[in-house]
GROMACS .gro file of C-alpha atoms in nm:
model
  273
    1UNK     CA    1  -3.615   9.420 -11.946
    2UNK     CA    2  -3.323   9.666 -11.925
    3UNK     CA    3  -3.333   9.920 -12.207
    4UNK     CA    4  -3.224  10.241 -12.038
    5UNK     CA    5  -3.576  10.380 -12.093
    6UNK     CA    6  -3.821  10.479 -11.823
    7UNK     CA    7  -3.966  10.178 -11.642
    8UNK     CA    8  -4.321  10.215 -11.779
    9UNK     CA    9  -4.205  10.250 -12.140
   10UNK     CA   10  -3.957   9.964 -12.107
   11UNK     CA   11  -4.220   9.732 -11.955
   12UNK     CA   12  -4.467   9.805 -12.233
   13UNK     CA   13  -4.197   9.737 -12.490
   14UNK     CA   14  -4.109   9.403 -12.330
   15UNK     CA   15  -4.475   9.296 -12.325
   16UNK     CA   16  -4.512   9.388 -12.691
   17UNK     CA   17  -4.199   9.192 -12.785
   18UNK     CA   18  -4.318   8.888 -12.587
   19UNK     CA   19  -4.663   8.899 -12.743
   20UNK     CA   20  -4.510   8.910 -13.090
   21UNK     CA   21  -4.249   8.642 -13.016
   22UNK     CA   22  -4.477   8.368 -12.878
   23UNK     CA   23  -4.691   8.319 -13.193
   24UNK     CA   24  -4.379   8.304 -13.407
   25UNK     CA   25  -4.216   8.051 -13.177
   26UNK     CA   26  -4.527   7.833 -13.187
   27UNK     CA   27  -4.542   7.864 -13.566
   28UNK     CA   28  -4.177   7.769 -13.614
   29UNK     CA   29  -4.213   7.477 -13.371
   30UNK     CA   30  -4.520   7.350 -13.556
   31UNK     CA   31  -4.348   7.379 -13.892
   32UNK     CA   32  -4.044   7.190 -13.764
   33UNK     CA   33  -4.261   6.905 -13.626
   34UNK     CA   34  -4.505   6.879 -13.916
   35UNK     CA   35  -4.276   6.734 -14.189
   36UNK     CA   36  -4.134   6.440 -13.986
   37UNK     CA   37  -4.481   6.370 -13.843
   38UNK     CA   38  -4.630   6.362 -14.192
   39UNK     CA   39  -4.352   6.135 -14.319
   40UNK     CA   40  -4.404   5.898 -14.024
   41UNK     CA   41  -4.780   5.889 -14.081
   42UNK     CA   42  -4.749   5.818 -14.454
   43UNK     CA   43  -4.486   5.547 -14.397
   44UNK     CA   44  -4.682   5.383 -14.116
   45UNK     CA   45  -5.011   5.389 -14.310
   46UNK     CA   46  -4.846   5.247 -14.622
   47UNK     CA   47  -4.672   4.974 -14.422
   48UNK     CA   48  -4.992   4.883 -14.237
   49UNK     CA   49  -5.201   4.868 -14.558
   50UNK     CA   50  -4.936   4.656 -14.727
   51UNK     CA   51  -4.929   4.417 -14.431
   52UNK     CA   52  -5.307   4.378 -14.432
   53UNK     CA   53  -5.323   4.334 -14.810
   54UNK     CA   54  -5.057   4.064 -14.806
   55UNK     CA   55  -5.247   3.868 -14.541
   56UNK     CA   56  -5.578   3.906 -14.720
   57UNK     CA   57  -5.427   3.782 -15.046
   58UNK     CA   58  -5.269   3.480 -14.878
   59UNK     CA   59  -5.509   3.187 -14.895
   60UNK     CA   60  -5.413   2.900 -14.665
   61UNK     CA   61  -5.553   2.548 -14.694
   62UNK     CA   62  -5.819   2.455 -14.440
   63UNK     CA   63  -5.584   2.194 -14.297
   64UNK     CA   64  -5.332   2.462 -14.194
   65UNK     CA   65  -5.388   2.592 -13.841
   66UNK     CA   66  -5.245   2.938 -13.780
   67UNK     CA   67  -5.118   3.069 -13.448
   68UNK     CA   68  -5.399   3.324 -13.434
   69UNK     CA   69  -5.658   3.050 -13.486
   70UNK     CA   70  -5.501   2.846 -13.207
   71UNK     CA   71  -5.544   3.146 -12.976
   72UNK     CA   72  -5.908   3.184 -13.083
   73UNK     CA   73  -5.979   2.815 -13.024
   74UNK     CA   74  -5.821   2.831 -12.677
   75UNK     CA   75  -5.979   3.163 -12.572
   76UNK     CA   76  -6.289   3.200 -12.358
   77UNK     CA   77  -6.474   3.515 -12.248
   78UNK     CA   78  -6.292   3.679 -11.960
   79UNK     CA   79  -5.943   3.584 -12.077
   80UNK     CA   80  -5.694   3.872 -12.085
   81UNK     CA   81  -5.469   3.923 -12.386
   82UNK     CA   82  -5.142   4.115 -12.346
   83UNK     CA   83  -4.959   4.273 -12.638
   84UNK     CA   84  -4.597   4.380 -12.666
   85UNK     CA   85  -4.624   4.614 -12.961
   86UNK     CA   86  -4.370   4.729 -13.216
   87UNK     CA   87  -4.408   5.098 -13.146
   88UNK     CA   88  -4.276   5.215 -13.482
   89UNK     CA   89  -4.576   5.046 -13.648
   90UNK     CA   90  -4.831   5.269 -13.472
   91UNK     CA   91  -5.050   5.480 -13.699
   92UNK     CA   92  -4.962   5.827 -13.568
   93UNK     CA   93  -4.651   5.980 -13.410
   94UNK     CA   94  -4.846   6.051 -13.089
   95UNK     CA   95  -4.955   5.687 -13.069
   96UNK     CA   96  -4.594   5.577 -13.121
   97UNK     CA   97  -4.470   5.807 -12.843
   98UNK     CA   98  -4.742   5.674 -12.613
   99UNK     CA   99  -4.637   5.318 -12.696
  100UNK     CA  100  -4.272   5.391 -12.617
  101UNK     CA  101  -4.372   5.559 -12.289
  102UNK     CA  102  -4.577   5.255 -12.184
  103UNK     CA  103  -4.324   4.993 -12.296
  104UNK     CA  104  -4.043   5.143 -12.087
  105UNK     CA  105  -3.747   5.138 -12.325
  106UNK     CA  106  -3.513   5.006 -12.054
  107UNK     CA  107  -3.731   4.698 -11.999
  108UNK     CA  108  -3.788   4.493 -12.316
  109UNK     CA  109  -4.015   4.245 -12.137
  110UNK     CA  110  -4.289   4.499 -12.063
  111UNK     CA  111  -4.631   4.444 -12.218
  112UNK     CA  112  -4.783   4.780 -12.305
  113UNK     CA  113  -5.135   4.706 -12.433
  114UNK     CA  114  -5.420   4.491 -12.303
  115UNK     CA  115  -5.753   4.356 -12.418
  116UNK     CA  116  -6.020   4.124 -12.282
  117UNK     CA  117  -6.205   3.846 -12.462
  118UNK     CA  118  -6.583   3.898 -12.469
  119UNK     CA  119  -6.861   3.679 -12.611
  120UNK     CA  120  -6.938   3.699 -12.983
  121UNK     CA  121  -7.262   3.828 -13.133
  122UNK     CA  122  -7.414   3.479 -13.126
  123UNK     CA  123  -7.332   3.160 -12.935
  124UNK     CA  124  -7.182   3.017 -13.255
  125UNK     CA  125  -6.970   3.314 -13.365
  126UNK     CA  126  -6.604   3.377 -13.285
  127UNK     CA  127  -6.531   3.555 -12.957
  128UNK     CA  128  -6.444   3.924 -12.971
  129UNK     CA  129  -6.179   4.135 -12.804
  130UNK     CA  130  -6.263   4.458 -12.623
  131UNK     CA  131  -5.980   4.710 -12.602
  132UNK     CA  132  -5.913   5.080 -12.566
  133UNK     CA  133  -5.762   5.228 -12.885
  134UNK     CA  134  -5.713   5.563 -13.056
  135UNK     CA  135  -6.040   5.491 -13.242
  136UNK     CA  136  -6.225   5.450 -12.912
  137UNK     CA  137  -6.314   5.147 -12.701
  138UNK     CA  138  -6.387   4.884 -12.964
  139UNK     CA  139  -6.523   4.531 -12.970
  140UNK     CA  140  -6.371   4.347 -13.267
  141UNK     CA  141  -6.347   3.994 -13.399
  142UNK     CA  142  -6.066   3.823 -13.207
  143UNK     CA  143  -5.949   3.618 -13.504
  144UNK     CA  144  -5.902   3.923 -13.730
  145UNK     CA  145  -5.743   4.126 -13.449
  146UNK     CA  146  -5.476   3.864 -13.383
  147UNK     CA  147  -5.422   3.782 -13.749
  148UNK     CA  148  -5.349   4.141 -13.852
  149UNK     CA  149  -5.154   4.232 -13.538
  150UNK     CA  150  -4.788   4.327 -13.579
  151UNK     CA  151  -4.702   4.294 -13.211
  152UNK     CA  152  -4.374   4.121 -13.133
  153UNK     CA  153  -4.536   3.911 -12.859
  154UNK     CA  154  -4.893   3.819 -12.758
  155UNK     CA  155  -4.983   3.633 -12.439
  156UNK     CA  156  -5.321   3.491 -12.340
  157UNK     CA  157  -5.402   3.476 -11.967
  158UNK     CA  158  -5.694   3.235 -11.912
  159UNK     CA  159  -5.963   3.301 -11.655
  160UNK     CA  160  -6.139   3.004 -11.499
  161UNK     CA  161  -6.454   3.016 -11.292
  162UNK     CA  162  -6.422   2.808 -10.970
  163UNK     CA  163  -6.401   2.438 -11.049
  164UNK     CA  164  -6.386   2.488 -11.425
  165UNK     CA  165  -6.150   2.288 -11.647
  166UNK     CA  166  -6.029   2.428 -11.978
  167UNK     CA  167  -5.883   2.109 -12.127
  168UNK     CA  168  -6.215   1.990 -12.269
  169UNK     CA  169  -6.262   1.721 -12.005
  170UNK     CA  170  -6.481   1.695 -11.700
  171UNK     CA  171  -6.350   1.575 -11.369
  172UNK     CA  172  -6.492   1.224 -11.324
  173UNK     CA  173  -6.530   1.287 -10.954
  174UNK     CA  174  -6.766   1.581 -11.013
  175UNK     CA  175  -7.135   1.523 -10.962
  176UNK     CA  176  -7.386   1.631 -11.221
  177UNK     CA  177  -7.513   1.905 -10.993
  178UNK     CA  178  -7.159   2.044 -10.953
  179UNK     CA  179  -7.110   2.051 -11.330
  180UNK     CA  180  -7.442   2.232 -11.373
  181UNK     CA  181  -7.345   2.483 -11.106
  182UNK     CA  182  -7.014   2.556 -11.281
  183UNK     CA  183  -7.194   2.602 -11.614
  184UNK     CA  184  -7.441   2.840 -11.448
  185UNK     CA  185  -7.160   3.054 -11.301
  186UNK     CA  186  -6.987   3.066 -11.639
  187UNK     CA  187  -7.312   3.162 -11.817
  188UNK     CA  188  -7.393   3.440 -11.569
  189UNK     CA  189  -7.038   3.573 -11.592
  190UNK     CA  190  -7.047   3.587 -11.972
  191UNK     CA  191  -7.385   3.763 -11.969
  192UNK     CA  192  -7.249   4.027 -11.733
  193UNK     CA  193  -6.937   4.059 -11.948
  194UNK     CA  194  -7.146   4.119 -12.263
  195UNK     CA  195  -7.357   4.388 -12.096
  196UNK     CA  196  -7.048   4.559 -11.956
  197UNK     CA  197  -6.882   4.553 -12.300
  198UNK     CA  198  -7.186   4.721 -12.458
  199UNK     CA  199  -7.179   4.994 -12.194
  200UNK     CA  200  -6.807   5.054 -12.245
  201UNK     CA  201  -6.849   5.094 -12.622
  202UNK     CA  202  -7.148   5.329 -12.587
  203UNK     CA  203  -6.974   5.540 -12.323
  204UNK     CA  204  -6.665   5.565 -12.542
  205UNK     CA  205  -6.872   5.692 -12.833
  206UNK     CA  206  -7.057   5.941 -12.613
  207UNK     CA  207  -6.741   6.104 -12.471
  208UNK     CA  208  -6.533   6.063 -12.793
  209UNK     CA  209  -6.274   5.865 -12.599
  210UNK     CA  210  -6.065   5.794 -12.909
  211UNK     CA  211  -5.955   6.158 -12.925
  212UNK     CA  212  -5.794   6.138 -12.582
  213UNK     CA  213  -5.662   5.779 -12.573
  214UNK     CA  214  -5.308   5.841 -12.703
  215UNK     CA  215  -5.261   6.148 -12.481
  216UNK     CA  216  -5.377   5.961 -12.170
  217UNK     CA  217  -5.154   5.665 -12.260
  218UNK     CA  218  -4.853   5.892 -12.315
  219UNK     CA  219  -4.884   6.083 -11.988
  220UNK     CA  220  -4.969   5.769 -11.792
  221UNK     CA  221  -4.661   5.591 -11.926
  222UNK     CA  222  -4.434   5.885 -11.852
  223UNK     CA  223  -4.564   5.918 -11.497
  224UNK     CA  224  -4.547   5.545 -11.425
  225UNK     CA  225  -4.209   5.465 -11.582
  226UNK     CA  226  -4.003   5.783 -11.578
  227UNK     CA  227  -4.114   6.002 -11.284
  228UNK     CA  228  -3.900   5.913 -10.977
  229UNK     CA  229  -4.170   5.974 -10.717
  230UNK     CA  230  -4.379   5.766 -10.481
  231UNK     CA  231  -4.717   5.637 -10.596
  232UNK     CA  232  -4.889   5.890 -10.367
  233UNK     CA  233  -4.698   6.180 -10.522
  234UNK     CA  234  -4.763   6.051 -10.873
  235UNK     CA  235  -5.136   6.041 -10.801
  236UNK     CA  236  -5.115   6.399 -10.676
  237UNK     CA  237  -4.961   6.535 -10.995
  238UNK     CA  238  -5.154   6.313 -11.239
  239UNK     CA  239  -5.510   6.192 -11.183
  240UNK     CA  240  -5.549   5.997 -11.506
  241UNK     CA  241  -5.502   5.621 -11.564
  242UNK     CA  242  -5.144   5.494 -11.585
  243UNK     CA  243  -5.243   5.254 -11.864
  244UNK     CA  244  -5.591   5.315 -12.012
  245UNK     CA  245  -5.613   4.980 -12.191
  246UNK     CA  246  -5.530   4.798 -11.866
  247UNK     CA  247  -5.786   5.000 -11.671
  248UNK     CA  248  -6.059   4.906 -11.921
  249UNK     CA  249  -5.977   4.537 -11.870
  250UNK     CA  250  -5.981   4.570 -11.490
  251UNK     CA  251  -6.310   4.760 -11.500
  252UNK     CA  252  -6.462   4.488 -11.718
  253UNK     CA  253  -6.352   4.215 -11.478
  254UNK     CA  254  -6.473   4.415 -11.180
  255UNK     CA  255  -6.816   4.498 -11.325
  256UNK     CA  256  -6.872   4.135 -11.428
  257UNK     CA  257  -6.789   4.006 -11.079
  258UNK     CA  258  -6.453   3.844 -11.153
  259UNK     CA  259  -6.260   4.083 -10.926
  260UNK     CA  260  -6.345   4.134 -10.562
  261UNK     CA  261  -6.041   4.332 -10.447
  262UNK     CA  262  -6.142   4.698 -10.448
  263UNK     CA  263  -6.058   5.016 -10.266
  264UNK     CA  264  -6.275   5.170  -9.998
  265UNK     CA  265  -6.432   5.390 -10.266
  266UNK     CA  266  -6.537   5.081 -10.460
  267UNK     CA  267  -6.308   5.141 -10.757
  268UNK     CA  268  -5.988   4.967 -10.857
  269UNK     CA  269  -5.656   5.127 -10.777
  270UNK     CA  270  -5.483   5.256 -11.086
  271UNK     CA  271  -5.149   5.113 -10.971
  272UNK     CA  272  -5.303   4.769 -11.028
  273UNK     CA  273  -5.207   4.828 -11.388
   0.00000   0.00000   0.00000
């Protein structure tokens, strides 16, 4: 700070100016961001509520089979569901930025959000979907989740236990003991999946995961898609998950025994997402 004054006096003056300038700069920045953020939030909330209301008011005949119901009928616990979201429909500006960071604007085919199908509350209820969101790690009815979704594309990736057929038929060449063994593997897998889902939800509530989800998703997307460094260097500068929703799915599959490929430390590599 060159003022022509003695060094000690000039330095004190510079520190005083800096201390007074920083709060004002932060205040002006906050005031400039607040109005567009508020407008985005109000528009997004209004659009979302209108979308939900229109679907709730639309009564379809029982003979009409919707796309979401077809997904529910075809889904089994352990299946992975990928979403390509419309980022401008996210609830908050931070969530929208995180969505854009994950979707990689230059690649329109990228799926940016993931969930896993888990068993319903009873053997006769609809399956649920477990996913990491800005409200926490939630387990919700799969039918409602797909029906109210505004994603541009949704893909279901089926998971079969060894020897299992998903077309509703049994292989005529299979013995009764083989069929019973397949059913036992499927039953054990679904039990493990249910217990793991309960732990994920409870842990999320305990650590208030919802408060950090959008921030983790934003930084993970920026590091994965826009930082031109090697994976080793990326891991050095950012220790968090590259895609939190994907990591939750991989952890669920790993804990329930569906994934065997692990690192030496016994945890999945984050670049698997």
